[in-house]
PDB file of C-alpha atoms in Angstrom:
ATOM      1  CA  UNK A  17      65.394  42.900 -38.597  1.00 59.00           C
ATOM      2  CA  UNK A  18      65.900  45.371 -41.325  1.00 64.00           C
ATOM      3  CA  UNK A  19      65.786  48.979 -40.251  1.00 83.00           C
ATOM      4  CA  UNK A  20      66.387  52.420 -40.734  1.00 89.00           C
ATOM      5  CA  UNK A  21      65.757  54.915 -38.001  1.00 92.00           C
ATOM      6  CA  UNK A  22      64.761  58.951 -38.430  1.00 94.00           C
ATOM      7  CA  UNK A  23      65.185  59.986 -34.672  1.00 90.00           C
ATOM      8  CA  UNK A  24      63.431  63.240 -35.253  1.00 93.00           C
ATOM      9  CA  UNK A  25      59.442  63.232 -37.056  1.00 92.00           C
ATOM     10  CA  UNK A  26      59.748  66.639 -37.256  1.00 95.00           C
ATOM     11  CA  UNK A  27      62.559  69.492 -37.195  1.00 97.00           C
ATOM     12  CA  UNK A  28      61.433  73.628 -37.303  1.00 97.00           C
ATOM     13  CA  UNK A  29      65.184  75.925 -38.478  1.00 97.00           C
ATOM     14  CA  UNK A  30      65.156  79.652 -38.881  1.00 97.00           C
ATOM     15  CA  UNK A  31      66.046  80.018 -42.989  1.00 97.00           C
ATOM     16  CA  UNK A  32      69.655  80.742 -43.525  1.00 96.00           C
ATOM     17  CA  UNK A  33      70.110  78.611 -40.173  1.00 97.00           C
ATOM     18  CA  UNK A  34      72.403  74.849 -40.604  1.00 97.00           C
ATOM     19  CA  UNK A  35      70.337  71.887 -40.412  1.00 97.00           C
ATOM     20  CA  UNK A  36      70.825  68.438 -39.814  1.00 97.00           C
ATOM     21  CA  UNK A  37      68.654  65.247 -39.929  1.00 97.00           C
ATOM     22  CA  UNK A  38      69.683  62.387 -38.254  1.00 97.00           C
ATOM     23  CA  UNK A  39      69.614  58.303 -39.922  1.00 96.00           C
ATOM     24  CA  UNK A  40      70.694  55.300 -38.594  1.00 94.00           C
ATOM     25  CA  UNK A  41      70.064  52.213 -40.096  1.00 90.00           C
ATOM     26  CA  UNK A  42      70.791  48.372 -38.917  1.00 84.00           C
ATOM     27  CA  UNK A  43      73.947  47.129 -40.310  1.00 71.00           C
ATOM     28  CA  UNK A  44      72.290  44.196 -42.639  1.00 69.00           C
ATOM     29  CA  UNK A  45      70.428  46.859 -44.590  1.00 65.00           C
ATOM     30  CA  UNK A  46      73.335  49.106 -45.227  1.00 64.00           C
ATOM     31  CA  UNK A  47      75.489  48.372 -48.674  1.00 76.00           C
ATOM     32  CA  UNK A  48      73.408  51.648 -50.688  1.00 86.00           C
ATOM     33  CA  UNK A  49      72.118  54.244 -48.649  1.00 90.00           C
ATOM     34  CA  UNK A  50      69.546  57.239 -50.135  1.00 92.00           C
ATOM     35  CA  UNK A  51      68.100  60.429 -49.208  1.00 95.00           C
ATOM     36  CA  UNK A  52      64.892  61.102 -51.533  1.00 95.00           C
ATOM     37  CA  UNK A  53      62.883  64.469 -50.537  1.00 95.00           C
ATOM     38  CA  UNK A  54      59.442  65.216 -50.812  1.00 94.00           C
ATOM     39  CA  UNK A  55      57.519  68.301 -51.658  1.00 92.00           C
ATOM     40  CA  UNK A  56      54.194  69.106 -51.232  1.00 87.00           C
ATOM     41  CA  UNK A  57      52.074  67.145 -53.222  1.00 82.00           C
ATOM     42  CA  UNK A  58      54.652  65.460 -54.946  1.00 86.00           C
ATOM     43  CA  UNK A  59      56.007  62.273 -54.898  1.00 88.00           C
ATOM     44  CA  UNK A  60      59.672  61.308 -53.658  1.00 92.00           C
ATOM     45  CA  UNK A  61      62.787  62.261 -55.453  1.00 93.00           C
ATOM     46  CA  UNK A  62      66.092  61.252 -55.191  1.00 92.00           C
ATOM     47  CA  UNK A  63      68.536  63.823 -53.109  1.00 94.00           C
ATOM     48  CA  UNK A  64      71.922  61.922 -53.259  1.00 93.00           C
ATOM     49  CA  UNK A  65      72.737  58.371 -52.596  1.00 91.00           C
ATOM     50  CA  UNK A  66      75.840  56.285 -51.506  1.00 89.00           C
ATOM     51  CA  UNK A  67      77.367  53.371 -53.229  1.00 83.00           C
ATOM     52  CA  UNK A  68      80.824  52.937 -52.367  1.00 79.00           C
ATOM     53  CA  UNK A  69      83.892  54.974 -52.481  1.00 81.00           C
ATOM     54  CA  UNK A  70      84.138  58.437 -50.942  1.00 83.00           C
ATOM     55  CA  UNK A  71      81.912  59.172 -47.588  1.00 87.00           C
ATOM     56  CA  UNK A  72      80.772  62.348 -48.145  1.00 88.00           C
ATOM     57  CA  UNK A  73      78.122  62.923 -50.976  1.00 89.00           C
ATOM     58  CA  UNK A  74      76.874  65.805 -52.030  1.00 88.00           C
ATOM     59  CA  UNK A  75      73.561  66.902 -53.967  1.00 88.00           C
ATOM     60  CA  UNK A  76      73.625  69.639 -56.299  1.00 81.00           C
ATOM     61  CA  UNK A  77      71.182  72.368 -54.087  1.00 87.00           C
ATOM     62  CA  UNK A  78      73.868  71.848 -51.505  1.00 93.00           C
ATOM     63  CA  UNK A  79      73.012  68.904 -49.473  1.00 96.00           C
ATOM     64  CA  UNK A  80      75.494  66.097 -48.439  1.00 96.00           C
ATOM     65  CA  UNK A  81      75.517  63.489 -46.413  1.00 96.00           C
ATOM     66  CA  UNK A  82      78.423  61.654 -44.269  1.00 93.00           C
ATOM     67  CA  UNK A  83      78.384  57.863 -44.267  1.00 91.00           C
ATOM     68  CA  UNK A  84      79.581  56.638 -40.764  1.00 91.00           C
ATOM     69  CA  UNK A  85      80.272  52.597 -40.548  1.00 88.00           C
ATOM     70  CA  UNK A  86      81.585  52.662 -37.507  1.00 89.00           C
ATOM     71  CA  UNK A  87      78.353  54.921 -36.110  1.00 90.00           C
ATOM     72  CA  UNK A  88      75.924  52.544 -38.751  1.00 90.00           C
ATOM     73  CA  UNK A  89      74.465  56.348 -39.801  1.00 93.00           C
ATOM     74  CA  UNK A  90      74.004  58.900 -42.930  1.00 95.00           C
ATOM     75  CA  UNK A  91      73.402  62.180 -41.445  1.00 97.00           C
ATOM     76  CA  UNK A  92      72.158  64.845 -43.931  1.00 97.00           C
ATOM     77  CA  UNK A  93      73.575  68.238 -43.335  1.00 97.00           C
ATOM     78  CA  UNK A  94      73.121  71.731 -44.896  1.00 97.00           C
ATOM     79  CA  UNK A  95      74.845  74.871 -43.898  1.00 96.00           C
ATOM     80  CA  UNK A  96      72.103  77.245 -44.894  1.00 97.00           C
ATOM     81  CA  UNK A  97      68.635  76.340 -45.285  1.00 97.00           C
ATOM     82  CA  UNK A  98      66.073  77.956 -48.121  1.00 96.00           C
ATOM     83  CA  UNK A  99      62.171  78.084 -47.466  1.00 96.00           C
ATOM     84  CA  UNK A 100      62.220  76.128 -50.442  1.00 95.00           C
ATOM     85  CA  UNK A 101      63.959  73.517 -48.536  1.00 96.00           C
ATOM     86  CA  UNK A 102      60.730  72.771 -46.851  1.00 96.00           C
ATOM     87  CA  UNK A 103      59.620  69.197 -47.805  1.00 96.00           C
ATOM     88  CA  UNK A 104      59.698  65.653 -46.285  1.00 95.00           C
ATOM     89  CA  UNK A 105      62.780  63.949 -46.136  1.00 96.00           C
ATOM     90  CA  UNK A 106      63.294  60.125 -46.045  1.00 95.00           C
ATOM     91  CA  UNK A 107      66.226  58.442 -45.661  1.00 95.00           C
ATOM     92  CA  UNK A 108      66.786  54.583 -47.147  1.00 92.00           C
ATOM     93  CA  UNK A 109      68.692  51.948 -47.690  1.00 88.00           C
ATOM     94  CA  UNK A 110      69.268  48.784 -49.627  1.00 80.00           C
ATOM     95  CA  UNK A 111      71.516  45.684 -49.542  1.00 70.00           C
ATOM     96  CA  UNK A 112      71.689  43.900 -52.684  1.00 62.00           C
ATOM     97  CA  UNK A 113      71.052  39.903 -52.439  1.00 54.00           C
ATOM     98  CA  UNK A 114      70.817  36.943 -55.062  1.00 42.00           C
ATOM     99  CA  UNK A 115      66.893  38.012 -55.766  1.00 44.00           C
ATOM    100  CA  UNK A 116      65.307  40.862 -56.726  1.00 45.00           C
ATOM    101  CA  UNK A 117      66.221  43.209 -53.688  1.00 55.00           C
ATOM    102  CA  UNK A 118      64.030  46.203 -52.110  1.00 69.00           C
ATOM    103  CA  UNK A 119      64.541  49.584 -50.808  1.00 80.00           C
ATOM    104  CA  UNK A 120      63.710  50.157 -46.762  1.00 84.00           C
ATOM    105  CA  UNK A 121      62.580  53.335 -45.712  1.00 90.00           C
ATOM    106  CA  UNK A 122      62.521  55.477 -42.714  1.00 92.00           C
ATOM    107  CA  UNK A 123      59.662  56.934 -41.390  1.00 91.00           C
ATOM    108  CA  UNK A 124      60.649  60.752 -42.678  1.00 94.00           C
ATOM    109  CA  UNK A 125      61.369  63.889 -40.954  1.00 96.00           C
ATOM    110  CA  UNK A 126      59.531  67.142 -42.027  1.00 96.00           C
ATOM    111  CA  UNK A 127      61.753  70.112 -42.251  1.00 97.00           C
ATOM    112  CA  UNK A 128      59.663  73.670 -41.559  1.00 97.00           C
ATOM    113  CA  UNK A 129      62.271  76.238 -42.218  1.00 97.00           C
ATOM    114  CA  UNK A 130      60.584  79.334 -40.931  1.00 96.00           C
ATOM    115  CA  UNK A 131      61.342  82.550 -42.404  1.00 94.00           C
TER     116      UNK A 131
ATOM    117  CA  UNK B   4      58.574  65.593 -63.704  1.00 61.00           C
ATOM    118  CA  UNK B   5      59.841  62.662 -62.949  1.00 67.00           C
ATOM    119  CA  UNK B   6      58.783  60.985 -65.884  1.00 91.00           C
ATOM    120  CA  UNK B   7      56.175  58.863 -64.017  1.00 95.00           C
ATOM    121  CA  UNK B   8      52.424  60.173 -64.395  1.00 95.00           C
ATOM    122  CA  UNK B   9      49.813  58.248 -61.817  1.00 97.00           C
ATOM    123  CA  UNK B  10      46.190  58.540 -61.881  1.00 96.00           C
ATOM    124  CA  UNK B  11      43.748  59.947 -60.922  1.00 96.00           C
ATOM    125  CA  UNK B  12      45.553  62.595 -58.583  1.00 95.00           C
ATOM    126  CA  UNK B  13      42.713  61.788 -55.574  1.00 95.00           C
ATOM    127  CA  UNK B  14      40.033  59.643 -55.566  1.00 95.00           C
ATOM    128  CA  UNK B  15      37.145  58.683 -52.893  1.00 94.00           C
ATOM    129  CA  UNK B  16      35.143  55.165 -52.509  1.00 92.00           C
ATOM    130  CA  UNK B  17      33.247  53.898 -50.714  1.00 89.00           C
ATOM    131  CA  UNK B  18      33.961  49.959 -49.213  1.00 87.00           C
ATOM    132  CA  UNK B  19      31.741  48.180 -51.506  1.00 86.00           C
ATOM    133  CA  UNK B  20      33.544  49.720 -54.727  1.00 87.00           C
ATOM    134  CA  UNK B  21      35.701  48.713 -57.242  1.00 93.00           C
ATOM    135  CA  UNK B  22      38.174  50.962 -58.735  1.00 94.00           C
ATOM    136  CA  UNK B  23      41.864  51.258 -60.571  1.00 96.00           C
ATOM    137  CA  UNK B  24      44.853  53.206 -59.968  1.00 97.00           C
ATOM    138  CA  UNK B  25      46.868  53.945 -62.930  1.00 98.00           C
ATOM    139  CA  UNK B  26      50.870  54.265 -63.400  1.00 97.00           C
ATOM    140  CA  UNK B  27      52.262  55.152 -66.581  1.00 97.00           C
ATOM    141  CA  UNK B  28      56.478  55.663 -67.428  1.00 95.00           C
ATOM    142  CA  UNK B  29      58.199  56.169 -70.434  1.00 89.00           C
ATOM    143  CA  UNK B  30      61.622  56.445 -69.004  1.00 92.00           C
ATOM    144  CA  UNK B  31      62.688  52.899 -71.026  1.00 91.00           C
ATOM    145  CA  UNK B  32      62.337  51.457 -67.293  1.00 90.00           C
ATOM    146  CA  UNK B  33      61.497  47.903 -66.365  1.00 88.00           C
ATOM    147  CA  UNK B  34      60.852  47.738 -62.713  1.00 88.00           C
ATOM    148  CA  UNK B  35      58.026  49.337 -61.595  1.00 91.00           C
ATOM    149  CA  UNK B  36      56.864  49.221 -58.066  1.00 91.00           C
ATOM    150  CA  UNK B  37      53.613  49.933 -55.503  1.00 93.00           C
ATOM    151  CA  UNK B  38      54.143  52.008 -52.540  1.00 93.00           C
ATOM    152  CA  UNK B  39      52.043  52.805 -49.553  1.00 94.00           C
ATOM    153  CA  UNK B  40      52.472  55.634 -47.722  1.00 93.00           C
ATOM    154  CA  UNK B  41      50.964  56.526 -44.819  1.00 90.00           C
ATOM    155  CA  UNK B  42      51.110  59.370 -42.131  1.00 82.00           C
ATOM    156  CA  UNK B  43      54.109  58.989 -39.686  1.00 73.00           C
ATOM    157  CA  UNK B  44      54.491  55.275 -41.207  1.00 82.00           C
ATOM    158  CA  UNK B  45      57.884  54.394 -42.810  1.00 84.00           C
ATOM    159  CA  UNK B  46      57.110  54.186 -46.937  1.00 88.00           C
ATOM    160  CA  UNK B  47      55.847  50.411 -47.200  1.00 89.00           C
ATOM    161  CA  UNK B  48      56.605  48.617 -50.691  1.00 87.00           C
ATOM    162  CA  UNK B  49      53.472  46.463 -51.993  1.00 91.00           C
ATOM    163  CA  UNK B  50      54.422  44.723 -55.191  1.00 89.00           C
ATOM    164  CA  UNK B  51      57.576  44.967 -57.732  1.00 87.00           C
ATOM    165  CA  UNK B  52      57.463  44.601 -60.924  1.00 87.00           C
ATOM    166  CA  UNK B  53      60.865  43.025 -63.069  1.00 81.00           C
ATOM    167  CA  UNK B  54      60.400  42.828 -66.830  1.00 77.00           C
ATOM    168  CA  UNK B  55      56.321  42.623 -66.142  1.00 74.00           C
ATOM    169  CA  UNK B  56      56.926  39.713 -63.485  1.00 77.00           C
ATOM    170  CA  UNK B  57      55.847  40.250 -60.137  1.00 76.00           C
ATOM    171  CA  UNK B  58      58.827  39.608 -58.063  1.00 73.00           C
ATOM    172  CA  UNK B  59      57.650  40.594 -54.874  1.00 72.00           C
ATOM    173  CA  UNK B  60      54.593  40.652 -53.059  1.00 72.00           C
ATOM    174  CA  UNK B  61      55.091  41.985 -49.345  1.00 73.00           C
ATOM    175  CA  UNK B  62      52.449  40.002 -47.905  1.00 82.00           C
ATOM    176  CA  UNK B  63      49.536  42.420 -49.232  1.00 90.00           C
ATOM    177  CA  UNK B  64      45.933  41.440 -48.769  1.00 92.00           C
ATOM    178  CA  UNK B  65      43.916  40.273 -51.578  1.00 92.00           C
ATOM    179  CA  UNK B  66      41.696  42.903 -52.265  1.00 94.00           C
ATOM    180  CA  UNK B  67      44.547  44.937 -53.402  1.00 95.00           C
ATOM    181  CA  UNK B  68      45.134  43.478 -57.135  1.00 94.00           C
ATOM    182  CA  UNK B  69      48.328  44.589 -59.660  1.00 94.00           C
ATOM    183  CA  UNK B  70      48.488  44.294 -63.130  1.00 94.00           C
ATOM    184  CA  UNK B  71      51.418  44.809 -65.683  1.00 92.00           C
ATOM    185  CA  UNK B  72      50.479  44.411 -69.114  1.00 92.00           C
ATOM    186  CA  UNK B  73      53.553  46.269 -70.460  1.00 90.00           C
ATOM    187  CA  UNK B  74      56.739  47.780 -68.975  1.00 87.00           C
ATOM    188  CA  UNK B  75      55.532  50.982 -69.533  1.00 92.00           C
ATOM    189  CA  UNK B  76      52.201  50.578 -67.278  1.00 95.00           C
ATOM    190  CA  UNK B  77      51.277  49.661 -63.708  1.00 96.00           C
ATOM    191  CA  UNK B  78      47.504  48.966 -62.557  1.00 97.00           C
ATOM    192  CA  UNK B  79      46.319  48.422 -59.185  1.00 97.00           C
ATOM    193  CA  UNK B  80      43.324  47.456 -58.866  1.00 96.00           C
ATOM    194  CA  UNK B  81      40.974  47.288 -55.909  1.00 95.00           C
ATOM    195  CA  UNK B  82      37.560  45.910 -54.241  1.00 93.00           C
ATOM    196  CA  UNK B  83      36.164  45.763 -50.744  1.00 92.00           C
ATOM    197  CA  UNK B  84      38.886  48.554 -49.295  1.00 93.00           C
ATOM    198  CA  UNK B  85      38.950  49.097 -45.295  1.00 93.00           C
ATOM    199  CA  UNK B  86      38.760  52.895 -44.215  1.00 93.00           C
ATOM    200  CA  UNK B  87      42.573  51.485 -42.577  1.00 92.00           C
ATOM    201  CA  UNK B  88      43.702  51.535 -46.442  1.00 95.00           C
ATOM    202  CA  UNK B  89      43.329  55.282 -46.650  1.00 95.00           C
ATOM    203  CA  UNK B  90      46.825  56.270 -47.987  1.00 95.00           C
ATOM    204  CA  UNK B  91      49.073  58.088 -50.298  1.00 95.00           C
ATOM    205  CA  UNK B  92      49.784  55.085 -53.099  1.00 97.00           C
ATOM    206  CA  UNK B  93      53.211  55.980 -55.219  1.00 95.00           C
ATOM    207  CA  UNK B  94      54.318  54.545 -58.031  1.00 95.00           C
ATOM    208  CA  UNK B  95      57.892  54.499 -59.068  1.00 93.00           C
ATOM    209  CA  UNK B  96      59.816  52.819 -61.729  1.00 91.00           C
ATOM    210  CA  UNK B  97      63.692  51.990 -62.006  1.00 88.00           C
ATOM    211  CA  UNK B  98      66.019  50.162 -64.685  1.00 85.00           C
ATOM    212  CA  UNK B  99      65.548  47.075 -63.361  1.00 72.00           C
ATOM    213  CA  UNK B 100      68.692  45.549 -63.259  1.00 62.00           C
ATOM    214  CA  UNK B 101      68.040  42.174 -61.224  1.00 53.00           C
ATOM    215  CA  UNK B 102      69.555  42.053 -58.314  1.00 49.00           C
ATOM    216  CA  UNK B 103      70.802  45.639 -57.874  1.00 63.00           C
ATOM    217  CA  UNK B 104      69.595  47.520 -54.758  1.00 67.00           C
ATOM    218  CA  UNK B 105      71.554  50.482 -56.042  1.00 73.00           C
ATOM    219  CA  UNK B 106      68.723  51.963 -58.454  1.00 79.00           C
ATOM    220  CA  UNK B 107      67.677  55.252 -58.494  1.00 86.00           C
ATOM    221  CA  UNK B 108      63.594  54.940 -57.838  1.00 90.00           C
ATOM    222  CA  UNK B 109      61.529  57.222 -59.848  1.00 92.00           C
ATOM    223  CA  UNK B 110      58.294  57.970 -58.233  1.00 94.00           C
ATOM    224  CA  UNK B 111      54.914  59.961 -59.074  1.00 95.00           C
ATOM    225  CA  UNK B 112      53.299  61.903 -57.276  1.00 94.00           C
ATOM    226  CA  UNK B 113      50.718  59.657 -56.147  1.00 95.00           C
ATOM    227  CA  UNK B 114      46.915  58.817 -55.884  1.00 96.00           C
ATOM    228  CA  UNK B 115      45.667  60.033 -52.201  1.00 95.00           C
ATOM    229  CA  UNK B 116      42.741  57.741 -51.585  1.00 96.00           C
ATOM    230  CA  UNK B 117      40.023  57.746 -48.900  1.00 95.00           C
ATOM    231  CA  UNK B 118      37.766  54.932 -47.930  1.00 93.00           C
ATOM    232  CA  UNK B 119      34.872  55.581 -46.555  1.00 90.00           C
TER     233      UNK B 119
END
């Protein structure tokens, strides 16, 4: 079955501590994989994604993420957490087929960054 | 602002109602899509929406009802809830290239709704 796997539901980092957030996903779901972030009371937005090419993405509040075939996961990494970094984060990915294809989610981690 | 306005922001029935949920984008998009999200539960897609054809349906009951009169507008509609549908429902809208898995989903920022 499809999958993708968030080992930890929730994870609590000191602010101006690294952080990392663990996904793994099952290797038929994996051609695009996503981070989106949630904030309170807000819907889902899109943190960075990977399509093809270089491993490493990067988001633009200083986010990235490492895609690892041979570990089938997309770890997202920061070196120095905000209190604005607080939110839900959900990892996904997609596989593209002859139909209309659909994105699988995992079942989010909360990051608390605690002043 | 994502570009994708849902309404109303909360809403309360009871089992016997009926009611709407309303999506609304003018990003030029033509996929829209039904999410529901519940606590601790991975996000689970409901219906998609591909040039105002439902291309998917992930095996939701009936008493949960879309309609897409335009590419621009999402409905869900529904009648006889269980208090086990109390959820966060998202909308989000994409291109809508077919067969591309590689969109960038635009969500809003939901309708929480209790069932009582």
């Amino acid at each position: 079955a499809q999958s993708v796997t968030q080992l930890d539901s929730q994870v609590p980092v000191f602010e101006e501590a690294p952080v990392e957030l663990r996904c793994n996903y099952s290797s038929s779901v994996s051609v695009y994989l996503f981070w989106y972030v949630q904030y309170p009371n807000q819907g889902l937005q899109l943190l960075l994604k990977y399509l093809s090419g270089s491993t490493l993405v990067e988001s633009i509040n200083g986010f990235e993420a490492e895609f690892n075939k041979s570990q089938t996961s997309f770890h997202l990494r920061k070196p120095s957490v905000h209190i604005s970094d607080t939110a839900e984060y959900f990892c996904a990915g997609g596989r593209t087929k002859t139909s209309y294809d659909k994105v699988i989610f995992g079942p989010g981690t909360s990051l608390s960054v605690i002043p | 602002e994502t570009g994708v306005t849902q309404t109303p922001r909360h809403l309360v029935m009871g089992m016997t109602n009926k009611k709407s949920l309303k999506c609304e984008q003018h990003l030029g998009h033509n996929a829209m899509y039904w999410y529901k999200q519940s606590a601790k539960k991975p996000l689970e897609l409901m219906f998609v929406y591909n040039f105002k054809e439902q291309t998917e349906n992930n095996s939701v009951p009936s008493r949960f009802s879309p309609e897409c009169p335009n590419s621009s507008h999402l409905f869900l509609h529904l009648h006889t809830l269980q208090p086990e549908d109390s959820a966060l429902y998202l909308c989000a809208s994409s291109q809508g290239r077919f067969g591309k898995a590689n969109e960038k989903l635009f969500f809003g920022s939901g309708t929480q709704l209790s069932v009582l």
